[in-house]
mmCIF file of C-alpha atoms in Angstrom:
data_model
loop_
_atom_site.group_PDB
_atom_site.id
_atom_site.type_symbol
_atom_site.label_atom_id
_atom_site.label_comp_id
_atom_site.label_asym_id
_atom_site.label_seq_id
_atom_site.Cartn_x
_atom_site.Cartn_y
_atom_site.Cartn_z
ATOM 1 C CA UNK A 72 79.929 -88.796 -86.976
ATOM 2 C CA UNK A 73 77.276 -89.899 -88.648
ATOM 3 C CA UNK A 74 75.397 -86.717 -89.322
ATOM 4 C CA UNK A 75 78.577 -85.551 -90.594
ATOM 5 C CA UNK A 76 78.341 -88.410 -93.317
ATOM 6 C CA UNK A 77 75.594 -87.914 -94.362
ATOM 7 C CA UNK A 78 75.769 -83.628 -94.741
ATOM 8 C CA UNK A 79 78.830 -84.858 -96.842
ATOM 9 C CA UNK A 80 76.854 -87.301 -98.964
ATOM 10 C CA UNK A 81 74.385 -84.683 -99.542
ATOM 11 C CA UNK A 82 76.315 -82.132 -100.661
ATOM 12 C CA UNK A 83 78.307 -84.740 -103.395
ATOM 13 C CA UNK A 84 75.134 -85.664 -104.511
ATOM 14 C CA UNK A 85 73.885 -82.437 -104.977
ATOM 15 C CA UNK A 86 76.888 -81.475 -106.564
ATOM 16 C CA UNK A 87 77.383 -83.711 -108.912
ATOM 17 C CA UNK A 88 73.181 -83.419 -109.916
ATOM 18 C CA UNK A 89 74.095 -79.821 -110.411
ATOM 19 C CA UNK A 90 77.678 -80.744 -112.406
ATOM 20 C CA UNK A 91 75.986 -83.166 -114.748
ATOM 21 C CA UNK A 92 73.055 -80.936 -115.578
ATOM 22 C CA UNK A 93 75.422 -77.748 -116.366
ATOM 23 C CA UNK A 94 77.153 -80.560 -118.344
ATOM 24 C CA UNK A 95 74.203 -81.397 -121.052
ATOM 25 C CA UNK A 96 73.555 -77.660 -122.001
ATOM 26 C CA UNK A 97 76.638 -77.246 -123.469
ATOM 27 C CA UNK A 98 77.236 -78.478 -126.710
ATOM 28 C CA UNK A 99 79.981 -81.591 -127.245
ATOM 29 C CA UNK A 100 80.741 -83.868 -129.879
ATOM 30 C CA UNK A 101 79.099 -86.135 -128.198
ATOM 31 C CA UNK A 102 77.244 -87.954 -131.222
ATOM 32 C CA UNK A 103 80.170 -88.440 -132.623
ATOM 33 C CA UNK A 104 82.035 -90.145 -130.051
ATOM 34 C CA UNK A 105 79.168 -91.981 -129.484
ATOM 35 C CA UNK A 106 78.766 -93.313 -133.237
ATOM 36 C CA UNK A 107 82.680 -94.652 -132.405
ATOM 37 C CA UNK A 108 83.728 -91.882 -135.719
ATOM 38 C CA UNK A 109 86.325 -90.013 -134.048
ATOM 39 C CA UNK A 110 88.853 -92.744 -133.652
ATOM 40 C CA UNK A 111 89.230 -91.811 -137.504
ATOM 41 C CA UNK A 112 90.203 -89.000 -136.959
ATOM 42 C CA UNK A 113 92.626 -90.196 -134.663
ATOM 43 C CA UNK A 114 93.940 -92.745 -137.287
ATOM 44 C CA UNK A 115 94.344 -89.682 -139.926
ATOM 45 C CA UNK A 116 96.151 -87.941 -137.639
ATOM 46 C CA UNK A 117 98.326 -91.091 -136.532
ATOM 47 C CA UNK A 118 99.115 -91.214 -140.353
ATOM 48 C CA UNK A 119 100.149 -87.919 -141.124
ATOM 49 C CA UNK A 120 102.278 -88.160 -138.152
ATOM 50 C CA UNK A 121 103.779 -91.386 -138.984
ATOM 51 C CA UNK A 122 104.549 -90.012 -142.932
ATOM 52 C CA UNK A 123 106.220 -86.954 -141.327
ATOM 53 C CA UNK A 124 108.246 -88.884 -139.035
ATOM 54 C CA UNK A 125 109.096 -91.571 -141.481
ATOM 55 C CA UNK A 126 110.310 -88.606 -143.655
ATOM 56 C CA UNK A 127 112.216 -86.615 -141.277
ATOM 57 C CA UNK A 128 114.228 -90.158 -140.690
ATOM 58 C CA UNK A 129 114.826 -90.632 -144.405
ATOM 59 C CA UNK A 130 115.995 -87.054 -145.024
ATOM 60 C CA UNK A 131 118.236 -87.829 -141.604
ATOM 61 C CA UNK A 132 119.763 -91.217 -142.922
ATOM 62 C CA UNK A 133 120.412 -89.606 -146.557
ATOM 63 C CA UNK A 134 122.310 -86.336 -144.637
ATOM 64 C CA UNK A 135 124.537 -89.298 -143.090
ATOM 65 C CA UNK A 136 125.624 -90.666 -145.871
ATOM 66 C CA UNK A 137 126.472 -87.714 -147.454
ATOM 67 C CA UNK A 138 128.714 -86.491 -144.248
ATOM 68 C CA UNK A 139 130.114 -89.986 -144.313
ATOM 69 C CA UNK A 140 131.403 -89.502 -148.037
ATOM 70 C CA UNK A 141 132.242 -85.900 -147.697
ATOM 71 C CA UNK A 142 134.694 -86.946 -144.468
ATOM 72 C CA UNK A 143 136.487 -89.342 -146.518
ATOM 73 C CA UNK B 553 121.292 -85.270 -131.878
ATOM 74 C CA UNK B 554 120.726 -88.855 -129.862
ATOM 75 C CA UNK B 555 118.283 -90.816 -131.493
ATOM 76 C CA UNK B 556 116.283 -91.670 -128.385
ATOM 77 C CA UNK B 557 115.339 -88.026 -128.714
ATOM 78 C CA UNK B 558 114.033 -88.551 -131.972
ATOM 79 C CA UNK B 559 111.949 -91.657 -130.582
ATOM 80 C CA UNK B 560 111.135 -90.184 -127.247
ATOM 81 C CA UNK B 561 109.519 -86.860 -129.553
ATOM 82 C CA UNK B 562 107.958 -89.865 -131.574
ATOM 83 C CA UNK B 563 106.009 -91.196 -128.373
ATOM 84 C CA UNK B 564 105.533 -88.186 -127.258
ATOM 85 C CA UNK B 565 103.666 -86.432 -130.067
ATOM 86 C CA UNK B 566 101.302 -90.182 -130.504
ATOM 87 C CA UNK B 567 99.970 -90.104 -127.252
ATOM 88 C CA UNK B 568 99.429 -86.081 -127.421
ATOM 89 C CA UNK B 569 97.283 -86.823 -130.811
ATOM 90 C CA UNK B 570 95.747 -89.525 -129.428
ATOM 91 C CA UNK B 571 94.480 -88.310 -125.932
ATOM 92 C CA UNK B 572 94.067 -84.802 -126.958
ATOM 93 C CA UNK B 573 91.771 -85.574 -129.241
ATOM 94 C CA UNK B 574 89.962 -88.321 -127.343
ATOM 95 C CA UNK B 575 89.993 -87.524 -123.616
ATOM 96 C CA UNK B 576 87.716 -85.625 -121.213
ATOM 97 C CA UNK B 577 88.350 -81.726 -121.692
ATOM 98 C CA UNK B 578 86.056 -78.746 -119.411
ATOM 99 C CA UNK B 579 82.789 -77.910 -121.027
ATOM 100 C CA UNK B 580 82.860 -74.469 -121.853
ATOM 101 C CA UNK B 581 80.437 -72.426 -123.534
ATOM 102 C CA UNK B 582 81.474 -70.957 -127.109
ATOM 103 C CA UNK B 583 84.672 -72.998 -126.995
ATOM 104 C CA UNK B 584 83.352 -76.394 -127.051
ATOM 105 C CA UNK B 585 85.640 -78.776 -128.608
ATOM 106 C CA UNK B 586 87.646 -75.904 -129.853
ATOM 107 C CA UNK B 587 89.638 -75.558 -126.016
ATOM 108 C CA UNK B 588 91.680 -78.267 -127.626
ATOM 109 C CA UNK B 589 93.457 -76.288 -129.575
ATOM 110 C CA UNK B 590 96.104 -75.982 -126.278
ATOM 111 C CA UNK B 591 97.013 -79.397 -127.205
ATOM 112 C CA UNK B 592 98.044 -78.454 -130.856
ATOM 113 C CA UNK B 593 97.837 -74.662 -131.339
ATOM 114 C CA UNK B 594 99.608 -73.413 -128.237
ATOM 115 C CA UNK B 595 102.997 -75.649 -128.320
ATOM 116 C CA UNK B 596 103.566 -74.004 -131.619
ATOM 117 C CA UNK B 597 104.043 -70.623 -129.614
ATOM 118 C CA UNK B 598 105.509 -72.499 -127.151
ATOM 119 C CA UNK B 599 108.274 -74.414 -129.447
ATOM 120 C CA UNK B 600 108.606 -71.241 -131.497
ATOM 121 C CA UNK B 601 110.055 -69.284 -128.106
ATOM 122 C CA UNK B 602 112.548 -72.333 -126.599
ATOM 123 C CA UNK B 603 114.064 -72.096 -130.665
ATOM 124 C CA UNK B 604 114.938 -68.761 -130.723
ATOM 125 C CA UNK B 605 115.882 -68.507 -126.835
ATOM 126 C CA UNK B 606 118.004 -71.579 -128.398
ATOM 127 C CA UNK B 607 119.040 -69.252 -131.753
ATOM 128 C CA UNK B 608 120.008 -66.593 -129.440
ATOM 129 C CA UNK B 609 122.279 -68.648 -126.961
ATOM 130 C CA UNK B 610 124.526 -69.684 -130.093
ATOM 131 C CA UNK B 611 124.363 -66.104 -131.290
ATOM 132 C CA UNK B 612 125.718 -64.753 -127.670
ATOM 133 C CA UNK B 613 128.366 -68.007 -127.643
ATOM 134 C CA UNK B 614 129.202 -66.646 -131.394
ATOM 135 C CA UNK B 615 129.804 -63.207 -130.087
ATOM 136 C CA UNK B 616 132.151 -64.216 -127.284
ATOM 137 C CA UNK B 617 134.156 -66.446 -128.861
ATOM 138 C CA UNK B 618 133.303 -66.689 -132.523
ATOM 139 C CA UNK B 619 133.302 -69.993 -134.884
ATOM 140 C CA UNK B 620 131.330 -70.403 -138.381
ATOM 141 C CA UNK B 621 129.577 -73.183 -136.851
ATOM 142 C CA UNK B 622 127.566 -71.686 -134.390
ATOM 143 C CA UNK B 623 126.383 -68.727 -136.685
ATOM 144 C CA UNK B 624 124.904 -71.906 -138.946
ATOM 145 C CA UNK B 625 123.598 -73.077 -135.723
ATOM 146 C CA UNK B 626 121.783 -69.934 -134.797
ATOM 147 C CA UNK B 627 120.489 -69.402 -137.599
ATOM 148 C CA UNK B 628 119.003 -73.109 -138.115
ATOM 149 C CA UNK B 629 117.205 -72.461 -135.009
ATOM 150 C CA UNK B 630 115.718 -69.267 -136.188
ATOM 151 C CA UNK B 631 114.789 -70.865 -138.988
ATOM 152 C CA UNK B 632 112.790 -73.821 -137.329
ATOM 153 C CA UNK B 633 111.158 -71.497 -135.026
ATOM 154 C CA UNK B 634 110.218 -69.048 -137.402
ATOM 155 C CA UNK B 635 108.028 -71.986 -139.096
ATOM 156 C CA UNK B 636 106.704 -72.909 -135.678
ATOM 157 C CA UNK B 637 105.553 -69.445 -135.477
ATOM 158 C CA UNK B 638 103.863 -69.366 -139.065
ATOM 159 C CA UNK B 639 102.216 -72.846 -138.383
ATOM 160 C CA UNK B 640 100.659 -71.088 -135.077
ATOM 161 C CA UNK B 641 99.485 -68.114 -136.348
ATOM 162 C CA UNK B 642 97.648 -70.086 -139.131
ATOM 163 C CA UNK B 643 95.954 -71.656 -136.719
ATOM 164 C CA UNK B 644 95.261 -69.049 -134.319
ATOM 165 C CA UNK B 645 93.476 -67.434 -136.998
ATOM 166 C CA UNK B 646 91.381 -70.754 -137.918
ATOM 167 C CA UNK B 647 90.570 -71.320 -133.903
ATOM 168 C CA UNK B 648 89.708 -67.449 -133.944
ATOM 169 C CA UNK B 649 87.328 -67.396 -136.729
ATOM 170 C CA UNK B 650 84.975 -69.672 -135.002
ATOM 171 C CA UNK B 651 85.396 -68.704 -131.344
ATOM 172 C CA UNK B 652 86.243 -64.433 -131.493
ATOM 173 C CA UNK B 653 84.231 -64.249 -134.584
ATOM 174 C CA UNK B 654 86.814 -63.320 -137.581
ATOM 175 C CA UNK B 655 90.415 -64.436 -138.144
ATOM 176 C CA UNK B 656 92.026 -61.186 -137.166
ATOM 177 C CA UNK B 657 90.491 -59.851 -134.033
ATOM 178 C CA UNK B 658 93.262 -57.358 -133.537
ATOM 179 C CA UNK B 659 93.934 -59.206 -130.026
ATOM 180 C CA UNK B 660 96.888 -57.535 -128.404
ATOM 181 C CA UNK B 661 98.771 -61.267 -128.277
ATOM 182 C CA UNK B 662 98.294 -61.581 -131.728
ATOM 183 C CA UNK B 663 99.549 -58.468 -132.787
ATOM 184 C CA UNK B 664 102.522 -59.075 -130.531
ATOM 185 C CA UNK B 665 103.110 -62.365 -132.614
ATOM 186 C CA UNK B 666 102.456 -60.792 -135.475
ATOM 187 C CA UNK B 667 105.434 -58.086 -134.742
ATOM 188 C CA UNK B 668 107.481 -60.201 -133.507
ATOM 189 C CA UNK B 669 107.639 -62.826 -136.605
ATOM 190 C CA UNK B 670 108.187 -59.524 -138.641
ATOM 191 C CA UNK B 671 111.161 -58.713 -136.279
ATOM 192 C CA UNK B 672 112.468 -62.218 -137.437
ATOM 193 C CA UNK B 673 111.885 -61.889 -140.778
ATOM 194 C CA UNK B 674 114.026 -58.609 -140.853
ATOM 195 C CA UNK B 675 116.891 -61.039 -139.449
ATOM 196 C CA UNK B 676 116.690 -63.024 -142.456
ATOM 197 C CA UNK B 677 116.203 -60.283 -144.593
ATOM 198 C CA UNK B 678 119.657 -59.044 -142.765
ATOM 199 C CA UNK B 679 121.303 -62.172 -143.188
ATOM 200 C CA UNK B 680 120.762 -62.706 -147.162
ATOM 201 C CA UNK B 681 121.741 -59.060 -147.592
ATOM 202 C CA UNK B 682 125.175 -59.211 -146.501
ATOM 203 C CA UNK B 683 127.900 -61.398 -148.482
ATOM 204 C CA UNK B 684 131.045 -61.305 -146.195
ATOM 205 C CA UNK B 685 130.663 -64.409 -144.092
ATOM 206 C CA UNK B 686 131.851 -63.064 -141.049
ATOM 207 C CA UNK B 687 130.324 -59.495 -140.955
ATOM 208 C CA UNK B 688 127.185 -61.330 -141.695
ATOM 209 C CA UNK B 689 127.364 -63.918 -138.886
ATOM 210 C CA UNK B 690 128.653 -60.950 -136.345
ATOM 211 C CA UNK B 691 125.800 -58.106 -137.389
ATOM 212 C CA UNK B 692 123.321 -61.123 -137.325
ATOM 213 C CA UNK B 693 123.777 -62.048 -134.157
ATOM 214 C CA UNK B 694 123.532 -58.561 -132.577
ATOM 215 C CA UNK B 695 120.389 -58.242 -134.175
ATOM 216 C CA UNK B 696 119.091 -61.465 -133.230
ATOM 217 C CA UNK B 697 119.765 -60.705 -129.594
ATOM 218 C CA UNK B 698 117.486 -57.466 -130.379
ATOM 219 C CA UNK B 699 115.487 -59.630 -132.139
ATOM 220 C CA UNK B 700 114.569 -61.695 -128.586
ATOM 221 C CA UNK B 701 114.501 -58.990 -126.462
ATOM 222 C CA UNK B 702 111.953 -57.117 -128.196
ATOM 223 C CA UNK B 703 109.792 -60.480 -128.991
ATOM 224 C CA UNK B 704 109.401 -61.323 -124.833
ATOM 225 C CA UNK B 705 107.273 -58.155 -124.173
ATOM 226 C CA UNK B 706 105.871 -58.341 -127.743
ATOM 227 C CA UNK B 707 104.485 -62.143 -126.540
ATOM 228 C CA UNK B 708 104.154 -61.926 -122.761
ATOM 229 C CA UNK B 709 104.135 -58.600 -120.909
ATOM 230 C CA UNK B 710 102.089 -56.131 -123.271
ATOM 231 C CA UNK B 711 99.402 -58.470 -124.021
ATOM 232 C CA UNK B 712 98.980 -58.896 -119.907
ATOM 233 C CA UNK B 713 99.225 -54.637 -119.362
ATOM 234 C CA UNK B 714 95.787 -54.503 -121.827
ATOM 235 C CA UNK B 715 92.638 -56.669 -122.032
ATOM 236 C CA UNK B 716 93.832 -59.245 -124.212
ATOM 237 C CA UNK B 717 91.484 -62.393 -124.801
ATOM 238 C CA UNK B 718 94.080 -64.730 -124.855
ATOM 239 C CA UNK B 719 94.409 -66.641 -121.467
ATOM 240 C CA UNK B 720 96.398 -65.364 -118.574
ATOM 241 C CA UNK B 721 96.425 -61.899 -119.838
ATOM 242 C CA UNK B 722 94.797 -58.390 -118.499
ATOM 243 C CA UNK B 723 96.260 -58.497 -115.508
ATOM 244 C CA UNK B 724 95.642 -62.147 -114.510
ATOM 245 C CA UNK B 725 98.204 -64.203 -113.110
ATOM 246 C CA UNK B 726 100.387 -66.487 -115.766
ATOM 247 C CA UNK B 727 99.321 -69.489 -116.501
ATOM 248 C CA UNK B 728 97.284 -70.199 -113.744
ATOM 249 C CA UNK B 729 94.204 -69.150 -115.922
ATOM 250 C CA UNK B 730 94.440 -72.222 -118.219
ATOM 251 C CA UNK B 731 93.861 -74.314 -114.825
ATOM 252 C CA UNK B 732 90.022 -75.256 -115.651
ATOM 253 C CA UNK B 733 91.002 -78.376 -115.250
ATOM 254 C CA UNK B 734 94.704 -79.808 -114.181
ATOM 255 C CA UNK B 735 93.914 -82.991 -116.519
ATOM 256 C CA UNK B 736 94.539 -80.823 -119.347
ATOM 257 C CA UNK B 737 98.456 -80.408 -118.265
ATOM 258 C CA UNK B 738 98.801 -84.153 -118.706
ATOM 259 C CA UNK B 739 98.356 -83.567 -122.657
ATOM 260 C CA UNK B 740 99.858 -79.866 -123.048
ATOM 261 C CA UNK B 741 103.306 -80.371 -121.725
ATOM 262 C CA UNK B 742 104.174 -83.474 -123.420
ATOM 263 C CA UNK B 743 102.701 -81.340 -126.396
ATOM 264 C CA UNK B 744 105.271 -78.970 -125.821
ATOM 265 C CA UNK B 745 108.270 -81.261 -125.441
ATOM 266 C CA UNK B 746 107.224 -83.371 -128.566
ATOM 267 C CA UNK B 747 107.270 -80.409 -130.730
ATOM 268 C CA UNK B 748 110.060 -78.541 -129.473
ATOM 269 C CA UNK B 749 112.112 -81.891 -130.074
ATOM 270 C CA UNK B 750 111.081 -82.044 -133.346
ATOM 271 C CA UNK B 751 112.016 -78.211 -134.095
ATOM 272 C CA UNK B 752 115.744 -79.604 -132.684
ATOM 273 C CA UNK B 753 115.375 -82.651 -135.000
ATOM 274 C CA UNK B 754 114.789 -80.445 -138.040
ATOM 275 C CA UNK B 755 116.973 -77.861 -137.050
ATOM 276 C CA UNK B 756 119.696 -80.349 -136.468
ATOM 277 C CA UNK B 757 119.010 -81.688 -139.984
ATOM 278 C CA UNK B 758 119.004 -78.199 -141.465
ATOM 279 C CA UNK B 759 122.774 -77.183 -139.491
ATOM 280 C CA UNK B 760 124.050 -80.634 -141.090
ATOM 281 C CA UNK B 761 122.501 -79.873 -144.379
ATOM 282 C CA UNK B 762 124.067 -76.078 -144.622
ATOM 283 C CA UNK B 763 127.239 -77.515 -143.498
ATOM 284 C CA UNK B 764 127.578 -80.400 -145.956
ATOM 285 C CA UNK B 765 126.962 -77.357 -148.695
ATOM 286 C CA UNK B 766 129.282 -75.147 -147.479
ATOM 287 C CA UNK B 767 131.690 -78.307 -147.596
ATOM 288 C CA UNK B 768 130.901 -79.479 -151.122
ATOM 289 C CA UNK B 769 131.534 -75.983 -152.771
ATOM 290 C CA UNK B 770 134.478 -75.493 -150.954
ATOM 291 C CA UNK B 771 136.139 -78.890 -152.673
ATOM 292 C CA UNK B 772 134.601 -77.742 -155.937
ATOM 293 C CA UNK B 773 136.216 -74.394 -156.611
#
């Protein structure tokens, strides 16, 4: 039991050595995320969202009115 | 359409912008931060095809049993998806630029897309070129049946018979080949619903709208 343990502990540890050093040679925005910047993005994003959503319910609210006054 | 739709695409489409953008996605060489583009590219194609599988089930209702309204609600869903489609082969050819090298790579998928918009844009075309209300609403939905039945190979079976770069295709199974990491279903799927309630919202909005018109002129005259 306990050499089986420790074979497992091994092989996690040698996989996640191997998983985290394959990791750094590819190129992230790590910087980035790091300097906190991309939750800007995020928030731009958010925005436009929000202005397209806000717009699609205005156009909605506007085509109900007009069915309201066309049914009368 | 319900308005906790409208909310539930609302919450949807937040958390999609917000943890597609910020959470852990596979390293990959030459892709780097670009494999996000599933989160925002892909449910474009995706919302594009549940539109017009929608357009086509009101154009095969129409044809068995025909009213005015569901020829305005066929071709409202048309409508939205053909915009889905435009918005994702804009950015297809943005994503493609920087990872295949050029916009237009002359991928097999993206010809299919390519064709297959066209194929929509012919029902249009057919649509504005006919005046009699009812001729137009019965030819148009013949052709719009056409119309899907020539996009699904177009989209998902000739791309997968050649070497296409897109993923799942050449021969590999489905959609199995996005699996790099099972995290990333978490954000595509609710990616997919978001959008393809928001085509509904707008194509809801654009069925009331032509109806109202139709409405007002006829009072008019």
């Amino acid at each position: 039991m306990k050499n089986w343990s420790a074979r497992f502990l091994t092989t996690a540890l040698l996989v996640c050595s191997s998983l985290s050093t394959w990791a750094q040679e590819v190129e992230m925005a790590d910087t980035l995320r790091a300097e906190g910047k991309i939750y800007v993005i995020v928030g731009i994003i958010l925005i436009v969202l929000a202005g397209l959503f806000v717009y699609l319910f205005l156009l909605d609210r506007k085509v109900s009115r007009i069915e309201k006054s066309l049914n009368k | 359409m319900k308005t906790w739709l409208k909310i539930t695409a609302i919450v949807l489409l937040v958390y999609v912008h917000t943890a597609g953008l910020l959470m852990d996605v596979p390293r990959l060489n030459i892709l780097n931060e670009t494999i996000r583009a599933l989160y925002f590219h892909v449910p474009m194609w995706f919302g594009m095809v549940l539109l017009y599988l929608g357009s086509v089930y009101y154009s095969i209702k129409y044809l068995r049993n025909p009213s005015h309204e569901l020829d305005v609600k066929a071709e409202a869903f048309a409508h939205v998806g053909t915009a889905f489609g435009v918005l994702g082969m804009i950015t297809g050819m943005l994503w493609a630029n920087y990872t295949w090298g050029s916009p237009w790579h002359g991928d097999p998928k993206q010809n299919g897309a390519a064709i297959a918009l066209l194929v929509y844009l012919a029902y249009f075309v057919l649509r504005g070129s006919l005046d009699n209300p009812e001729q137009r609403a019965r030819l148009s939905a013949v052709y719009n049946i056409f119309a899907f039945a020539a996009m699904i190979p177009l989209l998902f079976i000739i791309p997968r018979l050649t070497s296409s770069m897109h993923p799942g295709s050449g021969g590999n199974p489905g959609f199995n080949a996005y699996d790099l990491d099972s995290r990333m279903r978490w954000v595509f799927y609710p990616a997919v619903a978001g959008w393809f309630l928001v085509g509904l919202w707008i194509s809801n909005l654009r069925l009331r709208f032509k109806l109202i018109q139709e409405k007002s002129s006829d009072t008019s005259i």
